Coordinates of C-alpha atoms in Angstrom, one line a residue:
Chain A
M5 CA 44.5 -25.1 -12.4
S6 CA 47.3 -22.7 -14.2
S7 CA 47.6 -20.6 -17.3
G8 CA 51.4 -22.3 -18.4
V9 CA 53.1 -18.8 -17.8
G10 CA 56.6 -19.5 -17.4
V11 CA 59.0 -17.5 -14.8
N12 CA 62.0 -15.8 -16.1
D13 CA 65.4 -16.9 -14.2
D14 CA 66.2 -13.4 -13.4
C15 CA 63.0 -13.0 -11.3
L16 CA 64.9 -16.0 -8.7
T17 CA 68.0 -14.3 -9.0
Q18 CA 67.0 -11.0 -7.9
F19 CA 64.5 -12.8 -5.2
S20 CA 67.8 -14.3 -3.6
T21 CA 69.6 -11.0 -3.7
L22 CA 66.5 -9.5 -1.7
K23 CA 66.6 -12.7 0.7
L24 CA 70.2 -13.7 1.3
G25 CA 72.2 -10.4 0.2
K26 CA 69.6 -8.1 1.9
R27 CA 70.5 -5.5 -0.8
Y28 CA 66.7 -4.8 -1.9
K29 CA 63.6 -3.9 0.0
Y30 CA 61.1 -4.9 -2.3
I31 CA 60.9 -6.1 -5.8
I32 CA 57.9 -5.8 -8.3
F33 CA 57.2 -8.6 -10.9
A34 CA 54.7 -8.1 -13.7
L35 CA 54.2 -9.9 -17.0
N36 CA 56.2 -9.4 -20.2
Q37 CA 54.4 -7.7 -22.9
N38 CA 52.9 -10.9 -24.6
N39 CA 51.7 -12.8 -21.5
T40 CA 54.1 -15.3 -22.0
E41 CA 56.9 -15.2 -18.6
I42 CA 57.0 -13.3 -15.5
V43 CA 59.5 -10.7 -15.3
V44 CA 61.2 -8.4 -12.6
E45 CA 59.6 -5.0 -13.2
K46 CA 61.3 -3.1 -10.6
T47 CA 63.9 -3.4 -7.5
S48 CA 64.2 -0.6 -4.9
D49 CA 66.0 -0.3 -1.6
S50 CA 63.8 2.2 -0.5
Q51 CA 63.1 1.9 3.2
N52 CA 59.9 4.2 3.2
Y53 CA 56.7 2.1 2.6
D54 CA 54.7 4.8 1.0
D55 CA 57.3 4.3 -2.0
F56 CA 56.6 0.8 -2.5
L57 CA 52.8 1.5 -2.5
A58 CA 53.5 4.1 -5.1
D59 CA 55.0 1.8 -7.0
L60 CA 51.8 -0.3 -7.3
P61 CA 49.8 0.9 -10.2
E62 CA 46.3 1.8 -9.7
S63 CA 44.3 -0.3 -12.1
E64 CA 47.1 -2.8 -13.2
C65 CA 47.9 -6.2 -11.6
R66 CA 51.3 -6.9 -10.3
W67 CA 52.9 -9.1 -8.1
A68 CA 55.7 -8.4 -5.1
V69 CA 58.1 -9.4 -2.4
Y70 CA 58.6 -7.2 0.4
D71 CA 61.1 -7.6 3.1
L72 CA 59.4 -6.4 6.1
E73 CA 61.2 -5.5 9.2
F74 CA 59.5 -5.0 12.5
E75 CA 60.5 -5.3 16.3
K76 CA 58.4 -7.8 18.5
E77 CA 57.0 -6.4 22.0
D78 CA 59.9 -7.9 23.9
G79 CA 62.2 -5.9 21.3
G80 CA 63.3 -8.7 19.4
K81 CA 63.9 -8.0 15.9
R82 CA 62.1 -10.1 12.9
N83 CA 62.2 -9.9 9.0
K84 CA 59.7 -11.5 7.1
I85 CA 59.2 -11.6 3.3
V86 CA 56.0 -11.0 2.4
F87 CA 54.5 -12.1 -0.9
Y88 CA 51.9 -9.4 -2.6
S89 CA 49.3 -10.5 -5.2
W90 CA 48.1 -7.1 -6.3
S91 CA 44.9 -7.1 -8.5
P92 CA 42.9 -3.8 -8.1
D93 CA 39.0 -4.0 -8.7
T94 CA 39.5 -1.4 -11.9
A95 CA 41.9 -3.8 -13.5
K96 CA 40.8 -5.4 -16.8
V97 CA 39.3 -9.2 -16.2
K98 CA 42.1 -10.3 -18.7
A99 CA 44.6 -9.2 -16.6
K100 CA 43.2 -10.5 -13.3
M101 CA 42.4 -13.4 -15.0
V102 CA 46.0 -13.9 -16.3
F103 CA 47.7 -13.0 -13.0
A104 CA 45.4 -15.1 -10.6
S105 CA 46.0 -18.2 -12.8
S106 CA 50.0 -17.4 -12.8
K107 CA 50.5 -16.2 -9.5
D108 CA 51.2 -20.1 -8.3
A109 CA 54.2 -20.5 -10.9
L110 CA 55.7 -17.5 -9.4
R111 CA 54.7 -18.2 -5.7
R112 CA 56.2 -21.7 -6.1
S113 CA 59.5 -21.0 -7.5
L114 CA 60.2 -18.4 -4.4
V115 CA 61.3 -20.2 -1.7
G116 CA 61.3 -18.4 2.1
I117 CA 58.0 -16.8 1.8
S118 CA 56.5 -16.1 5.2
T119 CA 53.2 -14.2 4.4
E120 CA 51.0 -13.7 1.3
I121 CA 48.9 -10.8 0.9
Q122 CA 46.0 -10.8 -1.7
G123 CA 45.3 -6.9 -2.4
T124 CA 42.6 -5.4 -4.5
D125 CA 42.9 -1.9 -3.0
F126 CA 45.4 0.2 -0.9
S127 CA 43.6 -0.6 2.5
E128 CA 44.4 -4.2 2.1
V129 CA 47.8 -3.8 1.7
A130 CA 48.2 -0.8 4.2
H131 CA 51.4 -1.4 6.6
E132 CA 49.5 -1.9 9.8
V133 CA 47.2 -4.6 7.9
V134 CA 50.3 -6.6 6.5
L135 CA 52.5 -6.0 9.7
D136 CA 49.4 -7.4 11.7
K137 CA 49.5 -10.3 9.3
A138 CA 53.0 -11.0 9.2
S139 CA 53.6 -10.7 13.0
R140 CA 51.1 -13.1 14.0
G141 CA 52.7 -16.5 14.9
A142 CA 56.2 -14.5 14.8
Chain B
M30 CA 33.0 -6.0 -29.6
V31 CA 36.1 -5.6 -27.3
N32 CA 39.0 -8.2 -28.2
Y33 CA 40.8 -8.8 -25.1
G34 CA 43.9 -9.2 -27.8
G35 CA 45.1 -12.7 -26.8
D36 CA 47.1 -15.1 -28.9
E37 CA 45.6 -16.6 -32.0
V38 CA 44.6 -19.9 -30.6
S39 CA 41.1 -19.9 -32.1
A40 CA 39.5 -22.0 -29.1
L41 CA 36.3 -22.2 -28.4
V42 CA 34.7 -22.0 -25.0
I43 CA 31.5 -23.8 -24.3
D44 CA 29.8 -23.2 -20.5
I45 CA 27.0 -25.3 -19.9
G46 CA 24.1 -24.2 -17.3
T47 CA 20.7 -25.1 -16.2
S48 CA 19.1 -22.1 -18.1
S49 CA 21.6 -21.7 -20.9
V50 CA 24.5 -23.3 -23.0
R51 CA 26.9 -20.4 -23.6
A52 CA 29.5 -20.8 -26.3
G53 CA 31.7 -18.4 -28.1
Y54 CA 35.5 -17.6 -29.2
A55 CA 38.1 -17.5 -26.6
G56 CA 39.4 -14.0 -26.3
D57 CA 35.8 -12.5 -26.8
D58 CA 34.3 -10.4 -23.6
A59 CA 30.9 -12.1 -24.1
P60 CA 29.6 -15.6 -25.7
K61 CA 28.5 -15.7 -29.3
A62 CA 26.0 -17.9 -28.6
V63 CA 23.4 -18.4 -25.9
I64 CA 20.8 -20.9 -26.4
P65 CA 18.3 -22.5 -23.9
T66 CA 19.6 -25.4 -22.4
T67 CA 15.8 -26.5 -22.2
F68 CA 14.7 -28.0 -25.3
G69 CA 11.6 -29.1 -27.1
F70 CA 11.0 -32.5 -28.8
H71 CA 8.2 -34.8 -30.2
R72 CA 8.1 -38.5 -29.3
A73 CA 6.7 -39.4 -32.4
P74 CA 6.8 -36.9 -35.7
P75 CA 3.4 -35.4 -36.4
D76 CA 2.3 -36.8 -39.9
A77 CA 2.2 -33.2 -41.4
D78 CA 5.9 -32.9 -40.8
S79 CA 7.0 -36.3 -41.8
A80 CA 5.4 -35.6 -45.1
M81 CA 7.9 -32.8 -45.9
P82 CA 11.6 -33.0 -45.4
D83 CA 13.1 -29.9 -43.7
A84 CA 17.0 -30.8 -43.4
A85 CA 17.5 -27.2 -44.0
D86 CA 16.2 -26.1 -40.7
P87 CA 18.8 -26.0 -38.4
T88 CA 16.7 -26.0 -35.3
R89 CA 15.8 -29.5 -35.9
S90 CA 17.7 -32.7 -36.1
G91 CA 16.8 -36.2 -35.6
T92 CA 18.9 -38.3 -32.8
G93 CA 17.7 -41.6 -31.4
K94 CA 15.8 -41.3 -28.5
F95 CA 14.0 -38.1 -29.4
T96 CA 12.5 -38.3 -33.1
K97 CA 12.8 -34.4 -33.6
M98 CA 14.5 -32.0 -31.2
Y99 CA 13.5 -28.2 -31.2
M100 CA 16.8 -26.5 -30.2
G101 CA 18.0 -22.8 -29.7
Q102 CA 16.1 -19.5 -30.4
Y103 CA 13.1 -21.1 -32.3
G104 CA 13.3 -24.3 -29.8
P105 CA 11.0 -24.6 -27.4
S106 CA 9.6 -20.9 -27.0
V107 CA 7.9 -21.7 -30.1
W108 CA 4.4 -23.5 -29.9
R109 CA 4.2 -26.8 -32.0
E110 CA 1.3 -29.4 -31.2
G111 CA 2.1 -32.0 -29.0
M112 CA 5.7 -30.9 -28.4
E113 CA 7.0 -31.9 -25.0
V114 CA 10.3 -29.9 -23.5
T115 CA 13.0 -31.1 -20.9
N116 CA 16.1 -30.2 -19.5
P117 CA 19.3 -32.5 -19.6
L118 CA 20.8 -31.2 -16.2
T119 CA 19.6 -32.2 -13.0
D120 CA 21.1 -29.8 -10.2
G121 CA 23.8 -28.5 -12.6
L122 CA 24.9 -31.6 -13.8
V123 CA 24.3 -33.3 -17.1
H124 CA 22.3 -36.6 -16.5
D125 CA 21.6 -37.2 -20.3
F126 CA 24.6 -36.3 -22.7
E127 CA 22.7 -37.6 -25.7
P128 CA 20.6 -34.2 -26.1
V129 CA 23.8 -32.3 -24.5
A130 CA 25.9 -33.3 -27.3
A131 CA 22.9 -32.0 -29.9
L132 CA 22.7 -28.7 -27.9
M133 CA 26.6 -28.0 -28.4
R134 CA 26.5 -29.0 -32.0
H135 CA 23.6 -26.7 -32.2
A136 CA 25.7 -24.0 -30.7
V137 CA 28.6 -24.2 -32.3
V138 CA 27.8 -25.8 -35.9
D139 CA 24.2 -23.8 -36.5
V140 CA 25.0 -20.5 -34.6
M141 CA 28.6 -20.1 -34.6
R142 CA 28.7 -21.6 -38.1
C143 CA 32.3 -23.1 -37.0
N144 CA 33.8 -26.7 -37.5
P145 CA 34.6 -28.0 -34.1
T146 CA 37.2 -30.1 -35.6
E147 CA 39.2 -26.9 -36.1
H148 CA 38.9 -25.7 -32.7
P149 CA 40.3 -26.4 -29.3
I150 CA 37.2 -26.5 -27.1
L151 CA 37.1 -25.8 -23.4
V152 CA 34.2 -26.9 -21.4
T153 CA 33.2 -25.6 -18.0
E154 CA 32.1 -27.8 -15.1
P155 CA 30.7 -27.1 -11.8
A156 CA 32.7 -28.1 -8.6
W157 CA 30.4 -30.7 -7.8
N158 CA 30.8 -33.0 -11.1
T159 CA 31.7 -36.3 -10.9
P160 CA 34.7 -37.8 -12.7
A161 CA 32.6 -39.9 -14.8
N162 CA 30.6 -37.0 -16.2
R163 CA 34.0 -35.1 -17.1
E164 CA 35.1 -38.6 -18.7
R165 CA 31.7 -38.7 -20.7
M166 CA 32.2 -35.0 -21.8
A167 CA 35.8 -35.6 -22.9
E168 CA 34.4 -38.6 -24.9
I169 CA 32.0 -36.8 -26.7
M170 CA 34.3 -34.4 -27.5
F171 CA 36.9 -36.1 -28.8
E172 CA 34.9 -39.1 -30.4
E173 CA 31.7 -37.3 -31.7
F174 CA 33.0 -33.7 -32.3
Q175 CA 36.8 -34.8 -33.0
V176 CA 38.4 -31.9 -31.6
P177 CA 41.8 -31.5 -32.0
A178 CA 42.3 -30.7 -28.0
F179 CA 40.2 -30.4 -24.7
Y180 CA 40.2 -29.2 -21.5
I181 CA 37.9 -28.8 -18.9
A182 CA 37.8 -26.4 -16.1
N183 CA 35.6 -25.8 -12.9
T184 CA 33.2 -22.7 -13.1
G185 CA 34.2 -21.8 -9.5
V186 CA 37.7 -21.7 -10.1
L187 CA 37.0 -19.8 -13.2
N188 CA 35.2 -17.0 -11.7
A189 CA 37.8 -16.7 -8.6
F190 CA 40.4 -16.0 -11.4
A191 CA 37.9 -13.7 -13.5
A192 CA 38.1 -11.3 -10.0
G193 CA 41.7 -11.6 -10.0
K194 CA 41.9 -13.6 -6.9
G195 CA 43.6 -17.1 -6.2
S196 CA 41.8 -17.6 -3.1
A197 CA 38.0 -16.4 -2.6
L198 CA 34.8 -17.6 -1.6
V199 CA 32.8 -18.3 -4.8
I200 CA 29.1 -17.4 -4.1
D201 CA 27.4 -19.2 -7.4
V202 CA 23.5 -18.4 -7.9
G203 CA 22.1 -20.0 -11.0
Q204 CA 18.8 -20.9 -12.0
T205 CA 18.4 -24.5 -10.1
I206 CA 21.5 -24.4 -7.8
A207 CA 23.1 -21.9 -5.2
S208 CA 26.5 -23.1 -4.1
V209 CA 29.3 -21.7 -2.0
T210 CA 32.8 -22.7 -3.1
P211 CA 35.9 -22.1 -1.5
I212 CA 38.9 -21.5 -3.5
V213 CA 42.5 -21.6 -2.5
D214 CA 45.3 -20.9 -4.4
G215 CA 43.4 -21.9 -7.6
F216 CA 42.0 -25.5 -6.3
V217 CA 38.5 -26.2 -4.9
L218 CA 38.5 -26.9 -1.4
R219 CA 36.3 -29.9 -1.4
K220 CA 35.2 -30.1 2.1
G221 CA 33.8 -26.6 1.9
L222 CA 31.8 -26.8 -0.8
V223 CA 28.2 -26.8 -0.4
Y224 CA 25.2 -25.8 -2.5
S225 CA 21.2 -26.5 -2.3
S226 CA 18.1 -26.0 -4.5
L227 CA 17.6 -22.6 -3.0
P228 CA 16.8 -20.8 -6.3
Q229 CA 14.0 -23.4 -6.7
L230 CA 12.4 -22.8 -3.5
V231 CA 12.5 -19.0 -4.5
H232 CA 10.9 -19.8 -7.7
A233 CA 8.3 -22.0 -5.9
H234 CA 7.5 -19.4 -3.8
A235 CA 7.1 -16.8 -6.3
R236 CA 4.7 -18.9 -8.2
H237 CA 2.8 -19.5 -4.9
T238 CA 2.5 -15.9 -4.6
L239 CA 1.0 -15.3 -8.0
V240 CA -1.5 -18.3 -8.1
T241 CA -2.9 -17.8 -4.9
P242 CA -6.4 -16.7 -4.8
T243 CA -6.2 -13.3 -2.5
V244 CA -8.9 -10.9 -1.5
Q245 CA -7.8 -8.7 -4.4
R246 CA -7.2 -11.4 -7.1
R247 CA -10.0 -13.8 -6.8
G248 CA -8.7 -17.1 -8.6
G249 CA -5.4 -16.0 -8.6
I250 CA -3.3 -15.1 -11.4
D251 CA -3.6 -17.0 -15.1
L252 CA -0.1 -17.6 -16.4
Y253 CA -0.8 -18.2 -19.8
P254 CA 2.1 -17.2 -22.3
H255 CA 1.4 -15.1 -25.4
Q256 CA 1.8 -18.0 -27.4
L257 CA -1.7 -19.2 -26.5
I258 CA -3.6 -16.2 -26.3
T259 CA -5.7 -14.8 -29.7
N260 CA -6.5 -11.4 -28.0
K261 CA -6.9 -9.5 -25.2
M262 CA -8.4 -6.3 -24.1
P263 CA -6.9 -3.2 -21.9
V264 CA -8.5 -3.8 -18.4
E265 CA -8.2 -1.5 -15.2
V266 CA -5.7 -2.4 -12.7
G267 CA -6.4 -5.4 -10.5
A268 CA -9.8 -6.1 -12.7
P269 CA -10.2 -9.6 -14.0
P270 CA -8.5 -10.0 -17.1
R271 CA -10.6 -10.0 -20.9
Y272 CA -9.0 -12.5 -23.3
T273 CA -9.6 -14.9 -25.7
L274 CA -7.3 -18.4 -25.6
R275 CA -6.5 -20.0 -28.6
E276 CA -8.4 -22.9 -28.4
D277 CA -7.0 -24.7 -31.3
R278 CA -3.7 -24.6 -29.1
V279 CA -4.7 -25.6 -25.9
K280 CA -6.0 -28.8 -26.9
G281 CA -2.5 -30.1 -28.4
T282 CA -0.1 -28.4 -25.6
T283 CA 1.7 -30.9 -23.6
E284 CA 2.0 -31.0 -19.6
S285 CA 5.6 -30.3 -20.1
W286 CA 5.5 -27.5 -22.2
R287 CA 2.6 -25.9 -20.1
M288 CA 5.0 -26.0 -16.9
W289 CA 7.9 -24.5 -18.9
Y290 CA 6.1 -21.5 -19.8
E291 CA 4.5 -21.2 -16.1
A292 CA 8.0 -21.2 -14.8
R293 CA 9.1 -18.5 -17.8
E294 CA 6.0 -16.6 -16.8
V295 CA 7.0 -16.9 -12.9
D296 CA 10.8 -16.1 -13.5
E297 CA 9.8 -12.8 -15.6
W298 CA 7.5 -11.5 -12.9
S299 CA 10.3 -12.1 -10.1
Q300 CA 13.2 -10.5 -12.3
S301 CA 11.1 -7.4 -13.2
V302 CA 9.1 -7.0 -9.6
A303 CA 10.5 -9.2 -6.8
G304 CA 13.4 -8.1 -4.8
V305 CA 14.9 -8.5 -1.4
L306 CA 15.3 -5.9 1.3
E307 CA 19.0 -4.8 2.0
Q308 CA 18.7 -4.8 6.0
G309 CA 16.6 -7.9 6.6
W310 CA 12.8 -8.5 6.8
N311 CA 10.9 -5.8 8.2
D312 CA 7.3 -5.4 7.7
Q313 CA 7.4 -1.7 7.8
A314 CA 10.2 -1.2 5.4
A315 CA 8.6 -3.7 2.9
A316 CA 5.2 -1.8 3.2
S317 CA 6.9 1.5 2.8
R318 CA 8.6 0.6 -0.5
P319 CA 7.0 2.0 -4.0
P320 CA 4.7 -0.4 -5.4
R321 CA 5.6 -1.8 -8.8
Q322 CA 3.0 -2.6 -11.7
Y323 CA 3.4 -5.7 -13.8
E324 CA 1.1 -6.8 -16.5
F325 CA 1.0 -10.3 -17.5
P326 CA 0.3 -11.7 -21.0
T327 CA -3.3 -12.1 -20.4
G328 CA -3.5 -8.5 -19.9
Y329 CA -4.2 -8.6 -16.0
N330 CA -2.2 -5.9 -14.5
A331 CA -1.6 -5.0 -10.7
W332 CA 0.5 -3.1 -8.3
F333 CA 2.7 -5.2 -6.1
T334 CA 3.8 -4.0 -2.8
S335 CA 5.2 -5.8 -0.1
E336 CA 4.8 -9.2 -1.6
R337 CA 7.4 -8.8 -4.1
Y338 CA 10.1 -8.4 -0.9
S339 CA 9.0 -11.7 0.7
V340 CA 9.9 -13.5 -2.5
G341 CA 13.5 -12.4 -2.5
E342 CA 13.8 -13.2 1.5
Q343 CA 13.4 -16.9 0.8
F344 CA 17.5 -16.7 -0.4
F345 CA 18.3 -15.3 3.1
W346 CA 15.8 -16.3 5.8
H347 CA 13.1 -19.2 6.2
S348 CA 10.7 -18.8 9.2
P349 CA 10.9 -21.7 11.7
Q350 CA 7.5 -23.0 10.9
L351 CA 8.6 -23.6 7.3
M352 CA 11.8 -25.2 8.3
A353 CA 10.1 -27.5 10.7
S354 CA 7.7 -28.7 8.4
N355 CA 10.2 -29.3 6.1
A356 CA 13.0 -31.4 7.0
G357 CA 14.7 -31.4 3.6
L358 CA 14.4 -27.4 2.8
P359 CA 17.2 -25.9 0.9
K360 CA 19.7 -24.1 3.2
T361 CA 19.8 -20.3 3.0
I362 CA 22.8 -18.4 1.4
P363 CA 23.8 -17.4 5.0
A364 CA 23.4 -20.9 6.2
L365 CA 25.5 -22.3 3.3
I366 CA 28.2 -19.7 3.8
S367 CA 28.5 -20.6 7.5
E368 CA 28.3 -24.4 6.8
S369 CA 31.3 -23.9 4.1
L370 CA 33.2 -21.6 6.2
R371 CA 32.9 -24.2 9.4
A372 CA 34.3 -26.8 7.0
C373 CA 37.4 -24.7 6.2
D374 CA 40.5 -24.1 8.5
P375 CA 40.0 -21.1 10.6
E376 CA 43.3 -19.4 9.2
L377 CA 41.8 -19.4 5.8
R378 CA 38.3 -18.1 6.8
Q379 CA 39.1 -14.4 7.4
V380 CA 41.1 -14.7 4.3
L381 CA 37.8 -16.3 2.3
V382 CA 35.3 -13.5 3.5
G383 CA 37.5 -10.9 2.6
N384 CA 37.4 -12.1 -0.9
V385 CA 33.7 -12.9 -1.5
V386 CA 33.0 -13.4 -5.6
L387 CA 29.4 -13.0 -6.2
T388 CA 28.3 -14.4 -9.7
G389 CA 25.8 -16.4 -11.4
G390 CA 22.6 -14.9 -13.1
G391 CA 20.3 -15.5 -10.0
S392 CA 22.4 -13.0 -8.1
L393 CA 21.4 -10.0 -10.1
F394 CA 18.1 -10.5 -8.1
A395 CA 17.5 -7.2 -7.2
G396 CA 18.9 -5.9 -4.1
F397 CA 20.9 -9.5 -3.8
G398 CA 24.3 -8.0 -3.4
D399 CA 23.6 -5.1 -0.8
R400 CA 21.5 -8.0 1.4
L401 CA 24.5 -10.3 1.0
S402 CA 26.9 -7.5 2.4
S403 CA 24.8 -6.8 5.3
E404 CA 24.2 -10.2 6.4
L405 CA 28.0 -11.0 6.2
A406 CA 29.1 -8.0 8.1
R407 CA 27.2 -8.6 10.7
S408 CA 29.1 -12.0 11.5
F409 CA 32.7 -11.1 10.1
P410 CA 34.6 -7.9 10.5
H411 CA 36.4 -7.5 7.3
V412 CA 34.1 -8.4 4.3
K413 CA 35.2 -7.7 0.9
I414 CA 32.6 -8.7 -1.8
H415 CA 33.5 -8.5 -5.4
S416 CA 30.5 -8.2 -7.4
P417 CA 30.7 -7.3 -11.2
G418 CA 28.3 -4.5 -11.8
N419 CA 28.1 -5.7 -15.6
P420 CA 25.2 -8.2 -15.8
V421 CA 27.0 -9.6 -18.5
E422 CA 30.1 -10.6 -16.4
R423 CA 27.7 -11.7 -13.8
R424 CA 26.1 -14.2 -15.6
Y425 CA 28.8 -15.3 -18.2
G426 CA 31.5 -15.2 -15.4
G427 CA 32.4 -18.8 -15.8
W428 CA 32.4 -18.3 -19.5
L429 CA 34.6 -15.2 -19.5
G430 CA 37.2 -16.8 -17.2
G431 CA 37.6 -19.8 -19.5
S432 CA 37.7 -17.2 -22.7
V433 CA 40.7 -15.7 -21.1
L434 CA 42.2 -18.7 -20.0
A435 CA 41.8 -20.4 -23.2
S436 CA 42.9 -17.3 -25.0
L437 CA 46.3 -17.4 -23.9
G438 CA 49.2 -19.0 -25.8
T439 CA 51.1 -20.4 -22.6
F440 CA 47.5 -22.1 -22.0
H441 CA 48.4 -24.3 -25.2
Q442 CA 50.8 -26.8 -23.1
L443 CA 47.9 -27.6 -20.8
W444 CA 45.4 -29.0 -23.5
I445 CA 44.4 -32.3 -23.7
S446 CA 45.6 -33.1 -27.2
K447 CA 43.8 -36.0 -29.4
E448 CA 46.9 -37.4 -29.6
E449 CA 47.3 -38.0 -25.9
W450 CA 43.7 -39.2 -25.7
T451 CA 44.3 -41.6 -28.0
E452 CA 47.3 -42.9 -26.2
H453 CA 46.1 -42.4 -22.6
G454 CA 42.4 -42.8 -22.6
K455 CA 40.1 -41.6 -19.9
A456 CA 42.4 -41.2 -17.4
I457 CA 44.4 -38.3 -18.8
V458 CA 41.4 -36.1 -17.8
G459 CA 41.5 -36.5 -14.1
Q460 CA 45.4 -36.1 -14.4
R461 CA 45.9 -33.1 -16.5
C462 CA 42.4 -31.1 -15.4
K463 CA 42.5 -30.3 -11.8

């Protein structure tokens, strides 16, 4: 089941800039004013993971992709693109409902995501938690 | 009334459960009409009534099988001579559509004063609903109610979405059925769907606790409702009640109505007094809890101690003797959860237990959420339970999810319109509403 919300073309363009151009570290997606389309809210090249967390609002829903870079035990470098569904418990029911039911539209149009994170509070999107999940099977 | 500020679609949402039918406008935060699903009826009209036409009374309407149906607020709860009551749902599924259509009409037309031909209608269904049932529902909506558009959505998915989760383990405790539904990316994982008639067992246990004679209560407790009592005298705690029955009514009371009101008295008792211990059964802990007083309609009143906790215990634990003597015993909540997770991919299990959504009126049972989290914490490392603190959100979670979904302007394109129904027939329901 889905809400029928569409994805703005800009989302895909920005995503490929992140994926192929490697010019961004993360992108934050949101819904437009009248809940009809998914749009890019912010792009950033900040290497600091805390900056990314600071961009997730405390009581509003968002989606995000983060280009996670880590080293394997044997020293091999890996890059994984992680998809976040950010839906804090304090957000409004309406927002949670719309974001949850529209996620699929965005998620399906982004090709090359390796890991998905469903976050409801900051502990679930902490760097080590995400890293642990992404590096499994890497 | 807070309006969620959705686009103007003016859709209606109807959520049919065993205890009540919820109907309201999409975009609202609570249903406008909540009427009991149980209704009263007469097989043959009593002579006094047939003499005077009472078409003006909205709670009564005649349909084929039942000469007269009594629905809504003044439906089953009003005593009428020879009135029987029944419920058109078994195990959360509609088994008799004729009264269901009448109930929906009552909720929409008589209570909400709406014209169904002017509003798209979204109906909810449990995850174990049959294709035949949902097609029948669509047929009723289009052919009988003449709705302009229709959609049927799964309560499990709606509850997960309303909690902001695309993937979740939805634990829904209703009046007759407790179900565990794994939802992954907005779809029900069929093989992991399990349900049992656990709430009925809990109810039976509560009833047994009340009516069984004990040392303090010789003869057990009489479960007469207010409707059958003329007067009563205040009595001391634990003393035998002093009341007079309305003899004129007792004679005309049917067996089904008696069963129904007794069930209500038991439910009211469990809702006000019964509970469940947070950390599992422990005689001492149960005895150390403060007793609670409860007065029955007969005037009998008593303090209930540890027995009130043994009722809730049935949700989570059954004694080996009980299980040995009843092969078909409904599974407990922990058993349902582990069975559901066993059927799911190991990769998914961690995601699901990290996103448990607790919903349904039955989950408001005192201490239920705390006990569930302690049971889950015992078997899984990272458990997170989402349980709305607001009872309205818990009881009407499915309705609320449907309300938000149907209020979205973008949801327009997903409705099954009347034209599509006329062109494709029943097949479109299965295609569109997944």
